[in-house]
Amino acid sequence: MTAAEAEAAPIAESATAVPAPVSAPGATPPRSPLVARAAAELIGTALLVAVVVGSGIQATELTRDVGLQLLANSTATVFGLGILILLLGPVSGAHFNPVVTLAEWWTARRGGAGVTAREVAVYVPAQVVGAIAGAILADAMFGEPLVKWSTHDRSAGHLLLGEVVATAGLILLIFGLARADQLRFAPVAVASYIGAAYWFTSSTSFANPAVTIGRAFTDTFAGIAPGSVLGFIGMQLVGAVVGLALVALIFMRGRPAE
């Protein structure tokens, strides 16, 4: 080999060598194992319900003013929910809510990104178990009976309408942010919406079947009578359908230019 050929060899080798694979900028990171995501949903929902129920108990012990009680309850929920979404969102998506999980599955089966039917079958029971555990935990922290069915009847028609509005707004917000590529704002946006919906909806915005079930296990400020649970869940499912319809209408994808 001549000197010129020796000098050219490394250049030729570098030109023909296959470059090492690298991740594309903005590529979606690998998904966490399903068991980790289920644990995140269970623990996240449990802590959310513990915040809702615990702050309600604390508020009633500090003041008899119902307005101040609701203010304390809603404020604690805003901060607690925002932190939980920020912490656990990268793991499971921080649904903490069966209607969010089901809505994501529906969008996924229609060509969008989201959970599979198998993941729904894991997420939803984890959320329900977590919600019940969170209510029991809150009662334990404040020396209340660990399980005592709520006597707070919430079956009036105007309350059920409030649940439709609260849930539709929540679904519109979450999936609207996804359509607009603004999900990075979800911790602040979702927590702020729930805080506002505490006040502008007649039902104080449960908007969550798992949380509704969990709150039936505590006879405290945030409780709901077992006889009111099915009505609330039914209206939450209706609200989810309305919310998805609004997303499809408002964030309608335009046709490509010819």
Short mmCIF file of N, CA and C in Angstrom, two decimals, residues 81-159:
data_model
loop_
_atom_site.label_atom_id
_atom_site.label_comp_id
_atom_site.label_asym_id
_atom_site.label_seq_id
_atom_site.Cartn_x
_atom_site.Cartn_y
_atom_site.Cartn_z
N LEU A 81 -53.33 17.83 43.68
CA LEU A 81 -53.50 17.25 42.35
C LEU A 81 -52.40 17.71 41.40
N GLY A 82 -52.05 18.98 41.45
CA GLY A 82 -50.99 19.48 40.58
C GLY A 82 -49.67 18.78 40.82
N ILE A 83 -49.33 18.58 42.08
CA ILE A 83 -48.07 17.90 42.43
C ILE A 83 -48.09 16.45 41.97
N LEU A 84 -49.22 15.77 42.17
CA LEU A 84 -49.32 14.36 41.78
C LEU A 84 -49.20 14.18 40.27
N ILE A 85 -49.82 15.08 39.50
CA ILE A 85 -49.71 14.99 38.05
C ILE A 85 -48.28 15.24 37.61
N LEU A 86 -47.64 16.23 38.21
CA LEU A 86 -46.25 16.54 37.87
C LEU A 86 -45.33 15.37 38.18
N LEU A 87 -45.56 14.72 39.32
CA LEU A 87 -44.69 13.62 39.75
C LEU A 87 -44.92 12.34 38.97
N LEU A 88 -46.19 11.95 38.80
CA LEU A 88 -46.50 10.63 38.25
C LEU A 88 -46.91 10.65 36.78
N GLY A 89 -47.11 11.84 36.23
CA GLY A 89 -47.45 11.93 34.82
C GLY A 89 -46.45 11.24 33.90
N PRO A 90 -45.14 11.41 34.12
CA PRO A 90 -44.17 10.74 33.25
C PRO A 90 -44.20 9.22 33.34
N VAL A 91 -44.80 8.66 34.39
CA VAL A 91 -44.85 7.21 34.56
C VAL A 91 -46.09 6.62 33.91
N SER A 92 -47.27 7.09 34.33
CA SER A 92 -48.52 6.46 33.88
C SER A 92 -49.42 7.39 33.09
N GLY A 93 -49.06 8.66 33.00
CA GLY A 93 -49.96 9.63 32.41
C GLY A 93 -50.80 10.32 33.46
N ALA A 94 -50.71 9.86 34.71
CA ALA A 94 -51.43 10.46 35.84
C ALA A 94 -52.91 10.63 35.54
N HIS A 95 -53.57 9.53 35.17
CA HIS A 95 -55.01 9.59 34.93
C HIS A 95 -55.76 9.77 36.25
N PHE A 96 -55.56 8.84 37.19
CA PHE A 96 -56.23 8.82 38.49
C PHE A 96 -57.74 8.86 38.32
N ASN A 97 -58.25 8.44 37.16
CA ASN A 97 -59.65 8.67 36.84
C ASN A 97 -60.08 7.72 35.72
N PRO A 98 -61.03 6.82 35.99
CA PRO A 98 -61.46 5.88 34.95
C PRO A 98 -62.01 6.54 33.69
N VAL A 99 -62.70 7.69 33.80
CA VAL A 99 -63.23 8.29 32.58
C VAL A 99 -62.11 8.83 31.69
N VAL A 100 -61.03 9.29 32.29
CA VAL A 100 -59.88 9.74 31.51
C VAL A 100 -59.24 8.53 30.82
N THR A 101 -59.09 7.43 31.55
CA THR A 101 -58.51 6.22 30.98
C THR A 101 -59.37 5.69 29.83
N LEU A 102 -60.67 5.63 30.04
CA LEU A 102 -61.57 5.14 28.99
C LEU A 102 -61.58 6.07 27.78
N ALA A 103 -61.55 7.37 28.03
CA ALA A 103 -61.52 8.32 26.91
C ALA A 103 -60.23 8.19 26.12
N GLU A 104 -59.13 7.95 26.80
CA GLU A 104 -57.85 7.76 26.10
C GLU A 104 -57.87 6.47 25.29
N TRP A 105 -58.45 5.42 25.86
CA TRP A 105 -58.58 4.17 25.10
C TRP A 105 -59.42 4.39 23.85
N TRP A 106 -60.51 5.14 23.97
CA TRP A 106 -61.39 5.39 22.84
C TRP A 106 -60.64 6.14 21.74
N THR A 107 -59.89 7.16 22.10
CA THR A 107 -59.14 7.91 21.09
C THR A 107 -58.06 7.05 20.47
N ALA A 108 -57.48 6.13 21.26
CA ALA A 108 -56.43 5.26 20.72
C ALA A 108 -56.99 4.27 19.71
N ARG A 109 -58.18 3.74 19.98
CA ARG A 109 -58.75 2.76 19.04
C ARG A 109 -59.20 3.43 17.75
N ARG A 110 -59.30 4.73 17.78
CA ARG A 110 -59.67 5.47 16.58
C ARG A 110 -58.45 6.09 15.90
N GLY A 111 -57.27 5.59 16.24
CA GLY A 111 -56.07 6.02 15.55
C GLY A 111 -55.16 6.95 16.32
N GLY A 112 -55.56 7.34 17.54
CA GLY A 112 -54.72 8.23 18.33
C GLY A 112 -53.81 7.44 19.26
N ALA A 113 -53.02 8.17 20.03
CA ALA A 113 -52.13 7.53 21.01
C ALA A 113 -52.90 7.33 22.31
N GLY A 114 -52.63 6.23 22.99
CA GLY A 114 -53.31 6.00 24.26
C GLY A 114 -53.15 4.60 24.76
N VAL A 115 -53.93 4.25 25.78
CA VAL A 115 -53.82 2.95 26.42
C VAL A 115 -54.56 1.89 25.62
N THR A 116 -54.16 0.65 25.82
CA THR A 116 -54.82 -0.48 25.19
C THR A 116 -55.92 -1.01 26.11
N ALA A 117 -56.73 -1.92 25.60
CA ALA A 117 -57.78 -2.52 26.41
C ALA A 117 -57.19 -3.26 27.62
N ARG A 118 -56.04 -3.90 27.40
CA ARG A 118 -55.38 -4.61 28.51
C ARG A 118 -54.94 -3.63 29.59
N GLU A 119 -54.45 -2.49 29.18
CA GLU A 119 -54.01 -1.49 30.14
C GLU A 119 -55.20 -0.88 30.88
N VAL A 120 -56.32 -0.70 30.18
CA VAL A 120 -57.54 -0.21 30.84
C VAL A 120 -57.96 -1.19 31.94
N ALA A 121 -57.87 -2.48 31.63
CA ALA A 121 -58.27 -3.51 32.60
C ALA A 121 -57.38 -3.52 33.83
N VAL A 122 -56.19 -2.93 33.73
CA VAL A 122 -55.29 -2.82 34.87
C VAL A 122 -55.45 -1.46 35.56
N TYR A 123 -55.53 -0.41 34.77
CA TYR A 123 -55.61 0.95 35.32
C TYR A 123 -56.86 1.14 36.18
N VAL A 124 -58.03 0.78 35.65
CA VAL A 124 -59.29 1.11 36.33
C VAL A 124 -59.40 0.44 37.71
N PRO A 125 -59.14 -0.87 37.85
CA PRO A 125 -59.18 -1.45 39.20
C PRO A 125 -58.15 -0.82 40.13
N ALA A 126 -56.97 -0.48 39.61
CA ALA A 126 -55.96 0.16 40.45
C ALA A 126 -56.46 1.50 40.97
N GLN A 127 -57.14 2.25 40.11
CA GLN A 127 -57.69 3.55 40.52
C GLN A 127 -58.76 3.39 41.58
N VAL A 128 -59.64 2.41 41.42
CA VAL A 128 -60.72 2.21 42.38
C VAL A 128 -60.17 1.76 43.73
N VAL A 129 -59.26 0.80 43.70
CA VAL A 129 -58.65 0.33 44.95
C VAL A 129 -57.89 1.47 45.62
N GLY A 130 -57.18 2.25 44.84
CA GLY A 130 -56.45 3.38 45.39
C GLY A 130 -57.37 4.39 46.04
N ALA A 131 -58.50 4.67 45.41
CA ALA A 131 -59.45 5.64 45.96
C ALA A 131 -60.01 5.18 47.30
N ILE A 132 -60.37 3.91 47.39
CA ILE A 132 -60.88 3.38 48.65
C ILE A 132 -59.80 3.44 49.73
N ALA A 133 -58.58 3.04 49.36
CA ALA A 133 -57.47 3.08 50.32
C ALA A 133 -57.19 4.50 50.79
N GLY A 134 -57.29 5.47 49.88
CA GLY A 134 -57.05 6.86 50.25
C GLY A 134 -58.06 7.39 51.25
N ALA A 135 -59.34 7.01 51.07
CA ALA A 135 -60.37 7.45 52.01
C ALA A 135 -60.14 6.83 53.39
N ILE A 136 -59.78 5.55 53.41
CA ILE A 136 -59.51 4.88 54.68
C ILE A 136 -58.29 5.50 55.36
N LEU A 137 -57.26 5.82 54.58
CA LEU A 137 -56.05 6.45 55.13
C LEU A 137 -56.38 7.79 55.77
N ALA A 138 -57.17 8.60 55.07
CA ALA A 138 -57.52 9.92 55.61
C ALA A 138 -58.30 9.77 56.92
N ASP A 139 -59.26 8.84 56.95
CA ASP A 139 -60.00 8.62 58.18
C ASP A 139 -59.08 8.17 59.31
N ALA A 140 -58.12 7.32 59.00
CA ALA A 140 -57.19 6.84 60.02
C ALA A 140 -56.34 7.97 60.57
N MET A 141 -55.90 8.88 59.70
CA MET A 141 -55.05 9.98 60.15
C MET A 141 -55.78 10.92 61.10
N PHE A 142 -57.10 11.02 60.98
CA PHE A 142 -57.85 11.95 61.82
C PHE A 142 -58.68 11.24 62.90
N GLY A 143 -58.41 9.95 63.10
CA GLY A 143 -59.08 9.23 64.17
C GLY A 143 -60.54 8.95 63.92
N GLU A 144 -60.95 8.97 62.64
CA GLU A 144 -62.32 8.65 62.27
C GLU A 144 -62.47 7.14 62.09
N PRO A 145 -63.69 6.61 62.14
CA PRO A 145 -63.87 5.18 61.82
C PRO A 145 -63.28 4.89 60.44
N LEU A 146 -62.55 3.80 60.34
CA LEU A 146 -61.85 3.52 59.09
C LEU A 146 -62.80 3.37 57.92
N VAL A 147 -63.91 2.70 58.13
CA VAL A 147 -64.93 2.57 57.09
C VAL A 147 -66.28 2.86 57.72
N LYS A 148 -66.90 3.95 57.24
CA LYS A 148 -68.24 4.30 57.69
C LYS A 148 -68.95 4.91 56.50
N TRP A 149 -69.99 4.23 56.02
CA TRP A 149 -70.68 4.70 54.82
C TRP A 149 -71.18 6.12 55.01
N SER A 150 -70.96 6.92 53.99
CA SER A 150 -71.39 8.31 54.05
C SER A 150 -72.91 8.43 54.08
N THR A 151 -73.40 9.43 54.77
CA THR A 151 -74.83 9.72 54.80
C THR A 151 -75.14 11.01 54.03
N HIS A 152 -74.16 11.50 53.27
CA HIS A 152 -74.31 12.76 52.52
C HIS A 152 -74.98 12.47 51.18
N ASP A 153 -76.29 12.64 51.15
CA ASP A 153 -77.05 12.35 49.93
C ASP A 153 -76.76 13.41 48.87
N ARG A 154 -76.46 12.94 47.66
CA ARG A 154 -76.17 13.85 46.53
C ARG A 154 -76.92 13.37 45.29
N SER A 155 -78.19 13.04 45.45
CA SER A 155 -78.94 12.45 44.34
C SER A 155 -79.83 13.44 43.60
N ALA A 156 -79.84 14.71 44.02
CA ALA A 156 -80.71 15.70 43.38
C ALA A 156 -80.32 15.91 41.92
N GLY A 157 -81.30 16.21 41.09
CA GLY A 157 -81.06 16.35 39.66
C GLY A 157 -80.06 17.43 39.30
N HIS A 158 -80.09 18.57 40.01
CA HIS A 158 -79.15 19.64 39.68
C HIS A 158 -77.71 19.25 39.99
N LEU A 159 -77.53 18.38 40.98
CA LEU A 159 -76.18 17.89 41.28
C LEU A 159 -75.68 16.96 40.17
#
